[in-house]
Each structure stands twice: as C-alpha cells, then as structure tokens.
Amino acid sequence: MNLCDRNDIQNLLARHGFRFAKSLGQNFLIEDWVPRDIAEACIVDKQTGVLEIGPGIGPLTQQLARRAAKVVSVELDRRLYPILAETMADFDNFTLVPGDIMKCDLKALVAEHFDGLRPILCANLPYQITTPVLTACVESGCFDSLTVLIQKEVAQRICAKPGTADYGAFTLLMQYYTEPELLFTVPNTCFLPSPKVTSAVIHCPVRKAPPVEVVSEAALWRTVRAGFALRRKTLVNSLQTGWPLPKEQLTQILTDCGLRPDIRGERLSLEDYARLANALSAINP
Ligand code: SAH
C-alpha cells in the first residue's frame, strides 16, 4: 500500500469507515514528494527523537521513522488509531500518544521519550491550532528545531521583515526564539480533501541564546502586544493600550530610545522593541 496514492488512501479509509473531520483540520498528504521533502528538511538522523503532531494515516510518520531514532506522534482522532496500527506496523521506533496536543505537557513528553536524543518537532499541523501550538513549542524550550507544514500566509507572517503588512507580534515571538526560514510552498492539490489555501514548509532552528537582552520577557511581550494593538495609529497611541502612561512621557521614552515620535509599531525591529521594553519597565516596573 502506498500512503501517498489517492486510490490506496481511499481504499484504506473506506475499509475503516473513516470520514474527514473538518473541525480537526484533517487534510491528508497525497503526493509522496511532500512528506519526503519535509522529512529531509527537518534534518533528522539516528540520534534524533521526533515529535509529530497529527500523524493522520502516517505518510510523514513513515518518512520520519525511516530516518530517526524514535518518532512519537500525538493524535487526537481515535478513529485513526487502528489505521496507524496498520500503516506503522513495520516500525518499532514509532509510538502513538493518543490525545490532544494542546493538553500535553511538552517538556514531560520529551523527557519521557527522548532521553539522550536530540528532540525536534516535525509536522503537517492541523491549521486551526498553528499559532497556539507553535507558541507552546517555542516557549517549552525543549526542541532543537521546528519544521512544519502550515498555511502559507502564516509562514509569511512568521518570516516577515519589519515594515511589511505580514509583520506582527507573532513574527517577533517566533523570531525571538528561532531563526525561521520559508523553504518551499505546497499547492492545495497535494492534499485530500484539498484546502482552499496554499501551504508552505518552514524550518525554524531554535536559538541557543536570545538575540536581544531584556530585563524581563513579560515586559517585552507586553510592549510588542501594545505596539501592534492599534495598527493604524502611531506607536505612542498604540503603546498606551499596554503601558498607560501620559503621551508626553511615552514620546520622551521613544526619543530616548532613538525612535521618531510619529513612528508606527510595525516599523520597529526586535532590537527596537527590546530597548523600548527595557526603558518602559525601568519607569513602570
Ligand atoms: N500528518 C497527516 C495528517 C495531517 S491533518 C498528513 O500529513 O497526511 C492534521 C492531523 O492532526 C489530523 O490527523 C488530525 O486528526 C490531527 N489533529 C487535529 N487536532 C489535533 C490536536 N489538538 N491534537 C493532536 N492531533 C490533532
């Protein structure tokens, strides 16, 4: 059985009486170059432990299990368990973890399964939980890299440069923790059922140390969130949503940080936000 052949997949699913659940973001890969290229892109070897989210019927899981020391896949849809038992039967380095990734303790999962291995994350993510999943993964601090197939728009947001429409708070979060790179796009015809949007694969090596120094990460994210809260207003107005200080005082702080008083939040680099957050927390801790 070829897990990326449309007929084989439809036969397998029919035999198990499986119907796609839109609410679970189920779009299965049906072109074999896609899982192969994702597995190549994540840089996996026999010293690597891979956490996969949403294996589906296992096309990417198989590619990963061939290359990795271990693959652990968290799948929420119990109807897929008997299918995975069949498609992954030949791989003794594969473990299925039933459950919801949003309720998993990632640190505990990695510690339990990947002792002595280099832990990475690799997945064709359920698109409706892309942002919270990636946020949890980078904040957990337990992966060496993240390689994910996601909606192209989200990939562009993650990799965006200051001053562009795609640039936002999520960009800065991902770029603070990782060095994201958009590797290639995947047309919607590569999925069953076919989603409306184009997809893309990003590879995000996790930084060993933060790229900027901040007094407190909480103050940095408070500043970033406030900086993007009112996108059409100037930074001073937008900042007031998170730092309720008089306008004159905020203007002075911007000037002290070397920023023009009429600048907009989307123009600031991560370094600018770090400097601003440090100045703000010194005044209003
Ligand atoms: N990796 C497969 C399937 C991708 S579709 C492929 O590329 O073909 C997304 C998968 O994520 C589905 O199997 C879906 O059931 C699963 N999923 C959705 N929400 C989930 C959650 N909260 N936790 C774990 N798995 C989830």
GROMACS .gro file of N, CA, C and O in nm, residues 39-161:
model
  492
   39ALA      N    1   1.057   1.555   0.556
   39ALA     CA    2   1.146   1.473   0.639
   39ALA      C    3   1.293   1.506   0.610
   39ALA      O    4   1.377   1.507   0.702
   40GLU      N    5   1.324   1.537   0.485
   40GLU     CA    6   1.461   1.578   0.451
   40GLU      C    7   1.492   1.715   0.513
   40GLU      O    8   1.601   1.738   0.565
   41ALA      N    9   1.395   1.804   0.509
   41ALA     CA   10   1.416   1.941   0.554
   41ALA      C   11   1.438   1.952   0.704
   41ALA      O   12   1.505   2.044   0.752
   42CYS      N   13   1.384   1.857   0.781
   42CYS     CA   14   1.395   1.872   0.927
   42CYS      C   15   1.529   1.825   0.982
   42CYS      O   16   1.555   1.839   1.102
   43ILE      N   17   1.614   1.772   0.895
   43ILE     CA   18   1.750   1.731   0.934
   43ILE      C   19   1.745   1.631   1.050
   43ILE      O   20   1.781   1.662   1.164
   44VAL      N   21   1.700   1.512   1.017
   44VAL     CA   22   1.679   1.409   1.118
   44VAL      C   23   1.777   1.294   1.092
   44VAL      O   24   1.804   1.260   0.978
   45ASP      N   25   1.832   1.238   1.203
   45ASP     CA   26   1.919   1.121   1.188
   45ASP      C   27   1.895   1.025   1.305
   45ASP      O   28   1.801   1.045   1.383
   46LYS      N   29   1.977   0.925   1.316
   46LYS     CA   30   1.953   0.820   1.417
   46LYS      C   31   1.985   0.864   1.560
   46LYS      O   32   1.976   0.785   1.653
   47GLN      N   33   2.026   0.992   1.575
   47GLN     CA   34   2.043   1.049   1.710
   47GLN      C   35   1.926   1.141   1.744
   47GLN      O   36   1.926   1.210   1.845
   48THR      N   37   1.825   1.144   1.657
   48THR     CA   38   1.716   1.240   1.672
   48THR      C   39   1.588   1.173   1.719
   48THR      O   40   1.553   1.065   1.671
   49GLY      N   41   1.517   1.240   1.811
   49GLY     CA   42   1.383   1.199   1.851
   49GLY      C   43   1.286   1.301   1.793
   49GLY      O   44   1.302   1.421   1.815
   50VAL      N   45   1.188   1.254   1.716
   50VAL     CA   46   1.095   1.346   1.651
   50VAL      C   47   0.959   1.341   1.717
   50VAL      O   48   0.899   1.234   1.730
   51LEU      N   49   0.908   1.457   1.757
   51LEU     CA   50   0.769   1.466   1.799
   51LEU      C   51   0.688   1.513   1.680
   51LEU      O   52   0.718   1.615   1.619
   52GLU      N   53   0.586   1.433   1.645
   52GLU     CA   54   0.497   1.471   1.536
   52GLU      C   55   0.359   1.501   1.595
   52GLU      O   56   0.316   1.433   1.689
   53ILE      N   57   0.293   1.601   1.538
   53ILE     CA   58   0.157   1.634   1.583
   53ILE      C   59   0.062   1.599   1.470
   53ILE      O   60   0.082   1.645   1.356
   54GLY      N   61  -0.038   1.518   1.497
   54GLY     CA   62  -0.137   1.483   1.396
   54GLY      C   63  -0.082   1.399   1.283
   54GLY      O   64  -0.071   1.444   1.170
   55PRO      N   65  -0.049   1.271   1.311
   55PRO     CA   66   0.007   1.184   1.205
   55PRO      C   67  -0.094   1.148   1.097
   55PRO      O   68  -0.053   1.109   0.987
   56GLY      N   69  -0.223   1.162   1.126
   56GLY     CA   70  -0.324   1.122   1.026
   56GLY      C   71  -0.314   0.973   1.001
   56GLY      O   72  -0.321   0.893   1.095
   57ILE      N   73  -0.291   0.933   0.874
   57ILE     CA   74  -0.274   0.790   0.845
   57ILE      C   75  -0.124   0.755   0.832
   57ILE      O   76  -0.090   0.641   0.804
   58GLY      N   77  -0.038   0.855   0.849
   58GLY     CA   78   0.104   0.827   0.867
   58GLY      C   79   0.202   0.847   0.751
   58GLY      O   80   0.313   0.793   0.757
   59PRO      N   81   0.171   0.927   0.647
   59PRO     CA   82   0.268   0.941   0.539
   59PRO      C   83   0.399   1.008   0.584
   59PRO      O   84   0.508   0.961   0.549
   60LEU      N   85   0.388   1.114   0.662
   60LEU     CA   86   0.509   1.181   0.713
   60LEU      C   87   0.573   1.096   0.823
   60LEU      O   88   0.695   1.087   0.833
   61THR      N   89   0.488   1.032   0.903
   61THR     CA   90   0.536   0.948   1.013
   61THR      C   91   0.630   0.838   0.960
   61THR      O   92   0.736   0.813   1.018
   62GLN      N   93   0.591   0.775   0.849
   62GLN     CA   94   0.675   0.671   0.790
   62GLN      C   95   0.809   0.727   0.745
   62GLN      O   96   0.915   0.668   0.772
   63GLN      N   97   0.806   0.842   0.678
   63GLN     CA   98   0.931   0.904   0.630
   63GLN      C   99   1.023   0.939   0.747
   63GLN      O  100   1.144   0.923   0.739
   64LEU      N  101   0.962   0.987   0.857
   64LEU     CA  102   1.042   1.025   0.974
   64LEU      C  103   1.098   0.901   1.043
   64LEU      O  104   1.215   0.897   1.082
   65ALA      N  105   1.015   0.796   1.056
   65ALA     CA  106   1.057   0.676   1.127
   65ALA      C  107   1.173   0.606   1.055
   65ALA      O  108   1.258   0.543   1.118
   66ARG      N  109   1.180   0.619   0.922
   66ARG     CA  110   1.293   0.562   0.847
   66ARG      C  111   1.424   0.630   0.883
   66ARG      O  112   1.529   0.569   0.876
   67ARG      N  113   1.417   0.758   0.917
   67ARG     CA  114   1.539   0.837   0.936
   67ARG      C  115   1.577   0.860   1.083
   67ARG      O  116   1.694   0.882   1.113
   68ALA      N  117   1.478   0.859   1.173
   68ALA     CA  118   1.501   0.900   1.313
   68ALA      C  119   1.532   0.781   1.403
   68ALA      O  120   1.509   0.665   1.367
   69ALA      N  121   1.583   0.813   1.525
   69ALA     CA  122   1.595   0.710   1.627
   69ALA      C  123   1.455   0.671   1.675
   69ALA      O  124   1.423   0.553   1.689
   70LYS      N  125   1.374   0.774   1.700
   70LYS     CA  126   1.238   0.749   1.751
   70LYS      C  127   1.141   0.854   1.696
   70LYS      O  128   1.180   0.970   1.680
   71VAL      N  129   1.019   0.812   1.673
   71VAL     CA  130   0.913   0.906   1.637
   71VAL      C  131   0.797   0.888   1.734
   71VAL      O  132   0.750   0.775   1.754
   72VAL      N  133   0.756   0.997   1.796
   72VAL     CA  134   0.640   0.995   1.885
   72VAL      C  135   0.535   1.087   1.825
   72VAL      O  136   0.563   1.204   1.800
   73SER      N  137   0.417   1.034   1.798
   73SER     CA  138   0.313   1.113   1.731
   73SER      C  139   0.190   1.125   1.819
   73SER      O  140   0.136   1.025   1.866
   74VAL      N  141   0.148   1.250   1.840
   74VAL     CA  142   0.028   1.278   1.920
   74VAL      C  143  -0.090   1.295   1.824
   74VAL      O  144  -0.089   1.382   1.739
   75GLU      N  145  -0.190   1.210   1.839
   75GLU     CA  146  -0.308   1.216   1.751
   75GLU      C  147  -0.434   1.219   1.836
   75GLU      O  148  -0.452   1.138   1.926
   76LEU      N  149  -0.522   1.312   1.803
   76LEU     CA  150  -0.646   1.330   1.880
   76LEU      C  151  -0.758   1.238   1.831
   76LEU      O  152  -0.840   1.190   1.912
   77ASP      N  153  -0.764   1.212   1.702
   77ASP     CA  154  -0.878   1.140   1.645
   77ASP      C  155  -0.861   0.988   1.662
   77ASP      O  156  -0.783   0.925   1.590
   78ARG      N  157  -0.940   0.932   1.754
   78ARG     CA  158  -0.924   0.790   1.787
   78ARG      C  159  -0.958   0.698   1.670
   78ARG      O  160  -0.913   0.583   1.665
   79ARG      N  161  -1.034   0.748   1.574
   79ARG     CA  162  -1.068   0.665   1.457
   79ARG      C  163  -0.944   0.633   1.373
   79ARG      O  164  -0.945   0.543   1.291
   80LEU      N  165  -0.836   0.714   1.395
   80LEU     CA  166  -0.713   0.690   1.317
   80LEU      C  167  -0.621   0.586   1.382
   80LEU      O  168  -0.529   0.537   1.318
   81TYR      N  169  -0.647   0.550   1.510
   81TYR     CA  170  -0.554   0.460   1.580
   81TYR      C  171  -0.542   0.324   1.512
   81TYR      O  172  -0.431   0.276   1.491
   82PRO      N  173  -0.656   0.259   1.476
   82PRO     CA  174  -0.641   0.129   1.408
   82PRO      C  175  -0.575   0.141   1.271
   82PRO      O  176  -0.503   0.050   1.228
   83ILE      N  177  -0.595   0.255   1.204
   83ILE     CA  178  -0.532   0.275   1.074
   83ILE      C  179  -0.380   0.288   1.091
   83ILE      O  180  -0.301   0.226   1.020
   84LEU      N  181  -0.340   0.367   1.191
   84LEU     CA  182  -0.196   0.385   1.218
   84LEU      C  183  -0.131   0.254   1.262
   84LEU      O  184  -0.016   0.226   1.227
   85ALA      N  185  -0.206   0.172   1.336
   85ALA     CA  186  -0.152   0.042   1.378
   85ALA      C  187  -0.115  -0.040   1.255
   85ALA      O  188  -0.016  -0.113   1.253
   86GLU      N  189  -0.195  -0.023   1.151
   86GLU     CA  190  -0.171  -0.096   1.026
   86GLU      C  191  -0.056  -0.034   0.946
   86GLU      O  192   0.039  -0.102   0.907
   87THR      N  193  -0.061   0.099   0.926
   87THR     CA  194   0.038   0.164   0.838
   87THR      C  195   0.176   0.173   0.904
   87THR      O  196   0.276   0.183   0.835
   88MET      N  197   0.180   0.173   1.038
   88MET     CA  198   0.310   0.187   1.106
   88MET      C  199   0.358   0.054   1.165
   88MET      O  200   0.453   0.051   1.243
   89ALA      N  201   0.293  -0.056   1.127
   89ALA     CA  202   0.322  -0.188   1.185
   89ALA      C  203   0.470  -0.227   1.170
   89ALA      O  204   0.526  -0.295   1.256
   90ASP      N  205   0.534  -0.184   1.061
   90ASP     CA  206   0.673  -0.226   1.036
   90ASP      C  207   0.777  -0.145   1.113
   90ASP      O  208   0.896  -0.172   1.102
   91PHE      N  209   0.733  -0.043   1.186
   91PHE     CA  210   0.829   0.047   1.251
   91PHE      C  211   0.825   0.029   1.403
   91PHE      O  212   0.728   0.067   1.467
   92ASP      N  213   0.932  -0.030   1.460
   92ASP     CA  214   0.930  -0.050   1.606
   92ASP      C  215   0.984   0.073   1.680
   92ASP      O  216   0.989   0.075   1.802
   93ASN      N  217   1.023   0.177   1.605
   93ASN     CA  218   1.069   0.301   1.671
   93ASN      C  219   0.958   0.407   1.672
   93ASN      O  220   0.986   0.525   1.690
   94PHE      N  221   0.834   0.364   1.650
   94PHE     CA  222   0.720   0.457   1.648
   94PHE      C  223   0.631   0.435   1.770
   94PHE      O  224   0.599   0.321   1.806
   95THR      N  225   0.592   0.547   1.834
   95THR     CA  226   0.498   0.541   1.947
   95THR      C  227   0.383   0.636   1.920
   95THR      O  228   0.406   0.754   1.889
   96LEU      N  229   0.263   0.586   1.933
   96LEU     CA  230   0.145   0.670   1.921
   96LEU      C  231   0.104   0.718   2.060
   96LEU      O  232   0.090   0.636   2.151
   97VAL      N  233   0.088   0.848   2.075
   97VAL     CA  234   0.037   0.903   2.201
   97VAL      C  235  -0.103   0.956   2.174
   97VAL      O  236  -0.120   1.058   2.106
   98PRO      N  237  -0.206   0.888   2.223
   98PRO     CA  238  -0.342   0.935   2.200
   98PRO      C  239  -0.368   1.061   2.280
   98PRO      O  240  -0.323   1.072   2.394
   99GLY      N  241  -0.434   1.158   2.219
   99GLY     CA  242  -0.471   1.277   2.296
   99GLY      C  243  -0.460   1.405   2.218
   99GLY      O  244  -0.429   1.407   2.098
  100ASP      N  245  -0.486   1.515   2.290
  100ASP     CA  246  -0.490   1.650   2.235
  100ASP      C  247  -0.357   1.719   2.263
  100ASP      O  248  -0.318   1.735   2.379
  101ILE      N  249  -0.288   1.761   2.159
  101ILE     CA  250  -0.156   1.825   2.177
  101ILE      C  251  -0.167   1.950   2.264
  101ILE      O  252  -0.075   1.983   2.339
  102MET      N  253  -0.284   2.017   2.259
  102MET     CA  254  -0.300   2.140   2.337
  102MET      C  255  -0.306   2.111   2.488
  102MET      O  256  -0.293   2.201   2.570
  103LYS      N  257  -0.328   1.984   2.523
  103LYS     CA  258  -0.335   1.949   2.665
  103LYS      C  259  -0.210   1.874   2.710
  103LYS      O  260  -0.202   1.827   2.823
  104CYS      N  261  -0.112   1.860   2.620
  104CYS     CA  262   0.009   1.784   2.653
  104CYS      C  263   0.110   1.871   2.726
  104CYS      O  264   0.125   1.988   2.694
  105ASP      N  265   0.180   1.810   2.820
  105ASP     CA  266   0.295   1.873   2.883
  105ASP      C  267   0.416   1.837   2.795
  105ASP      O  268   0.468   1.726   2.802
  106LEU      N  269   0.456   1.932   2.707
  106LEU     CA  270   0.558   1.902   2.607
  106LEU      C  271   0.690   1.862   2.672
  106LEU      O  272   0.757   1.768   2.627
  107LYS      N  273   0.728   1.932   2.778
  107LYS     CA  274   0.854   1.902   2.847
  107LYS      C  275   0.855   1.759   2.899
  107LYS      O  276   0.953   1.687   2.882
  108ALA      N  277   0.743   1.720   2.960
  108ALA     CA  278   0.734   1.586   3.017
  108ALA      C  279   0.736   1.480   2.906
  108ALA      O  280   0.801   1.376   2.919
  109LEU      N  281   0.669   1.510   2.796
  109LEU     CA  282   0.663   1.418   2.682
  109LEU      C  283   0.803   1.395   2.625
  109LEU      O  284   0.845   1.281   2.600
  110VAL      N  285   0.875   1.504   2.606
  110VAL     CA  286   1.011   1.497   2.550
  110VAL      C  287   1.103   1.423   2.649
  110VAL      O  288   1.182   1.336   2.608
  111ALA      N  289   1.092   1.456   2.778
  111ALA     CA  290   1.178   1.390   2.878
  111ALA      C  291   1.149   1.240   2.883
  111ALA      O  292   1.241   1.158   2.893
  112GLU      N  293   1.023   1.205   2.872
  112GLU     CA  294   0.984   1.064   2.882
  112GLU      C  295   1.035   0.982   2.764
  112GLU      O  296   1.081   0.869   2.780
  113HIS      N  297   1.027   1.039   2.643
  113HIS     CA  298   1.055   0.959   2.523
  113HIS      C  299   1.192   0.979   2.461
  113HIS      O  300   1.241   0.892   2.389
  114PHE      N  301   1.252   1.098   2.482
  114PHE     CA  302   1.371   1.130   2.402
  114PHE      C  303   1.498   1.146   2.486
  114PHE      O  304   1.586   1.223   2.451
  115ASP      N  305   1.508   1.072   2.595
  115ASP     CA  306   1.627   1.078   2.678
  115ASP      C  307   1.751   1.042   2.594
  115ASP      O  308   1.754   0.938   2.529
  116GLY      N  309   1.851   1.130   2.596
  116GLY     CA  310   1.975   1.103   2.521
  116GLY      C  311   1.967   1.131   2.373
  116GLY      O  312   2.064   1.113   2.300
  117LEU      N  313   1.851   1.175   2.325
  117LEU     CA  314   1.835   1.206   2.182
  117LEU      C  315   1.821   1.357   2.164
  117LEU      O  316   1.793   1.430   2.258
  118ARG      N  317   1.839   1.400   2.039
  118ARG     CA  318   1.819   1.542   2.005
  118ARG      C  319   1.672   1.558   1.968
  118ARG      O  320   1.629   1.504   1.865
  119PRO      N  321   1.591   1.629   2.049
  119PRO     CA  322   1.447   1.637   2.020
  119PRO      C  323   1.414   1.746   1.916
  119PRO      O  324   1.459   1.860   1.930
  120ILE      N  325   1.338   1.709   1.817
  120ILE     CA  326   1.288   1.808   1.720
  120ILE      C  327   1.136   1.788   1.702
  120ILE      O  328   1.082   1.684   1.736
  121LEU      N  329   1.073   1.891   1.646
  121LEU     CA  330   0.931   1.881   1.613
  121LEU      C  331   0.917   1.884   1.462
  121LEU      O  332   0.981   1.964   1.395
  122CYS      N  333   0.835   1.793   1.409
  122CYS     CA  334   0.811   1.794   1.265
  122CYS      C  335   0.667   1.753   1.241
  122CYS      O  336   0.621   1.652   1.296
  123ALA      N  337   0.592   1.832   1.164
  123ALA     CA  338   0.450   1.801   1.148
  123ALA      C  339   0.386   1.873   1.030
  123ALA      O  340   0.430   1.981   0.992
  124ASN      N  341   0.284   1.809   0.975
  124ASN     CA  342   0.185   1.876   0.892
  124ASN      C  343   0.075   1.915   0.989
  124ASN      O  344  -0.009   1.833   1.024
  125LEU      N  345   0.080   2.037   1.040
  125LEU     CA  346  -0.004   2.077   1.153
  125LEU      C  347  -0.151   2.090   1.116
  125LEU      O  348  -0.183   2.130   1.003
  126PRO      N  349  -0.241   2.059   1.211
  126PRO     CA  350  -0.381   2.099   1.193
  126PRO      C  351  -0.385   2.252   1.197
  126PRO      O  352  -0.347   2.312   1.297
  127TYR      N  353  -0.427   2.314   1.085
  127TYR     CA  354  -0.406   2.458   1.068
  127TYR      C  355  -0.477   2.545   1.170
  127TYR      O  356  -0.432   2.656   1.200
  128GLN      N  357  -0.589   2.496   1.225
  128GLN     CA  358  -0.664   2.583   1.317
  128GLN      C  359  -0.592   2.604   1.450
  128GLN      O  360  -0.628   2.693   1.526
  129ILE      N  361  -0.489   2.522   1.478
  129ILE     CA  362  -0.417   2.542   1.605
  129ILE      C  363  -0.269   2.577   1.583
  129ILE      O  364  -0.188   2.564   1.674
  130THR      N  365  -0.238   2.625   1.463
  130THR     CA  366  -0.097   2.656   1.431
  130THR      C  367  -0.033   2.751   1.532
  130THR      O  368   0.074   2.722   1.587
  131THR      N  369  -0.099   2.867   1.555
  131THR     CA  370  -0.037   2.968   1.641
  131THR      C  371  -0.019   2.919   1.785
  131THR      O  372   0.093   2.925   1.837
  132PRO      N  373  -0.125   2.867   1.851
  132PRO     CA  374  -0.101   2.821   1.989
  132PRO      C  375  -0.001   2.705   1.999
  132PRO      O  376   0.076   2.698   2.094
  133VAL      N  377  -0.001   2.615   1.899
  133VAL     CA  378   0.092   2.502   1.906
  133VAL      C  379   0.236   2.551   1.893
  133VAL      O  380   0.324   2.513   1.972
  134LEU      N  381   0.262   2.636   1.794
  134LEU     CA  382   0.399   2.684   1.775
  134LEU      C  383   0.445   2.767   1.895
  134LEU      O  384   0.559   2.759   1.938
  135THR      N  385   0.352   2.847   1.950
  135THR     CA  386   0.385   2.924   2.070
  135THR      C  387   0.425   2.832   2.185
  135THR      O  388   0.529   2.851   2.249
  136ALA      N  389   0.345   2.728   2.209
  136ALA     CA  390   0.375   2.633   2.317
  136ALA      C  391   0.510   2.564   2.291
  136ALA      O  392   0.588   2.543   2.384
  137CYS      N  393   0.537   2.531   2.165
  137CYS     CA  394   0.661   2.461   2.132
  137CYS      C  395   0.784   2.547   2.158
  137CYS      O  396   0.882   2.501   2.217
  138VAL      N  397   0.780   2.673   2.114
  138VAL     CA  398   0.899   2.757   2.136
  138VAL      C  399   0.913   2.792   2.285
  138VAL      O  400   1.024   2.794   2.338
  139GLU      N  401   0.800   2.816   2.353
  139GLU     CA  402   0.809   2.852   2.494
  139GLU      C  403   0.853   2.734   2.582
  139GLU      O  404   0.910   2.755   2.688
  140SER      N  405   0.828   2.612   2.536
  140SER     CA  406   0.868   2.494   2.614
  140SER      C  407   1.019   2.484   2.623
  140SER      O  408   1.073   2.425   2.717
  141GLY      N  409   1.088   2.539   2.524
  141GLY     CA  410   1.235   2.536   2.524
  141GLY      C  411   1.293   2.397   2.511
  141GLY      O  412   1.410   2.376   2.543
  142CYS      N  413   1.216   2.299   2.466
  142CYS     CA  414   1.271   2.164   2.465
  142CYS      C  415   1.298   2.107   2.326
  142CYS      O  416   1.334   1.991   2.314
  143PHE      N  417   1.286   2.189   2.221
  143PHE     CA  418   1.316   2.136   2.087
  143PHE      C  419   1.438   2.207   2.028
  143PHE      O  420   1.459   2.325   2.050
  144ASP      N  421   1.512   2.131   1.948
  144ASP     CA  422   1.628   2.184   1.877
  144ASP      C  423   1.585   2.261   1.754
  144ASP      O  424   1.651   2.355   1.712
  145SER      N  425   1.476   2.214   1.693
  145SER     CA  426   1.422   2.284   1.575
  145SER      C  427   1.277   2.246   1.556
  145SER      O  428   1.230   2.143   1.608
  146LEU      N  429   1.205   2.330   1.481
  146LEU     CA  430   1.067   2.302   1.443
  146LEU      C  431   1.061   2.306   1.291
  146LEU      O  432   1.110   2.401   1.230
  147THR      N  433   1.001   2.203   1.231
  147THR     CA  434   0.981   2.203   1.086
  147THR      C  435   0.835   2.169   1.062
  147THR      O  436   0.790   2.061   1.099
  148VAL      N  437   0.760   2.264   1.007
  148VAL     CA  438   0.616   2.243   0.996
  148VAL      C  439   0.560   2.288   0.861
  148VAL      O  440   0.608   2.383   0.801
  149LEU      N  441   0.459   2.213   0.821
  149LEU     CA  442   0.380   2.249   0.703
  149LEU      C  443   0.258   2.323   0.755
  149LEU      O  444   0.181   2.268   0.837
  150ILE      N  445   0.244   2.448   0.713
  150ILE     CA  446   0.136   2.533   0.763
  150ILE      C  447   0.079   2.615   0.647
  150ILE      O  448   0.129   2.607   0.535
  151GLN      N  449  -0.024   2.692   0.678
  151GLN     CA  450  -0.081   2.781   0.578
  151GLN      C  451   0.026   2.882   0.534
  151GLN      O  452   0.099   2.936   0.618
  152LYS      N  453   0.034   2.907   0.402
  152LYS     CA  454   0.140   2.994   0.350
  152LYS      C  455   0.138   3.134   0.414
  152LYS      O  456   0.242   3.191   0.444
  153GLU      N  457   0.017   3.188   0.435
  153GLU     CA  458   0.005   3.322   0.494
  153GLU      C  459   0.070   3.326   0.633
  153GLU      O  460   0.134   3.425   0.669
  154VAL      N  461   0.050   3.218   0.708
  154VAL     CA  462   0.108   3.214   0.843
  154VAL      C  463   0.261   3.201   0.834
  154VAL      O  464   0.335   3.266   0.909
  155ALA      N  465   0.306   3.121   0.738
  155ALA     CA  466   0.451   3.106   0.716
  155ALA      C  467   0.514   3.241   0.683
  155ALA      O  468   0.621   3.276   0.733
  156GLN      N  469   0.444   3.318   0.600
  156GLN     CA  470   0.497   3.451   0.562
  156GLN      C  471   0.498   3.546   0.681
  156GLN      O  472   0.588   3.627   0.696
  157ARG      N  473   0.395   3.531   0.768
  157ARG     CA  474   0.393   3.616   0.888
  157ARG      C  475   0.511   3.583   0.980
  157ARG      O  476   0.575   3.672   1.037
  158ILE      N  477   0.539   3.454   0.993
  158ILE     CA  478   0.648   3.411   1.082
  158ILE      C  479   0.783   3.462   1.032
  158ILE      O  480   0.869   3.499   1.110
  159CYS      N  481   0.800   3.465   0.899
  159CYS     CA  482   0.929   3.504   0.841
  159CYS      C  483   0.937   3.652   0.804
  159CYS      O  484   1.037   3.695   0.745
  160ALA      N  485   0.834   3.731   0.838
  160ALA     CA  486   0.824   3.869   0.787
  160ALA      C  487   0.933   3.962   0.840
  160ALA      O  488   0.991   3.941   0.946
  161LYS      N  489   0.956   4.067   0.760
  161LYS     CA  490   1.053   4.172   0.797
  161LYS      C  491   0.976   4.294   0.849
  161LYS      O  492   0.861   4.318   0.807
   0.00000   0.00000   0.00000
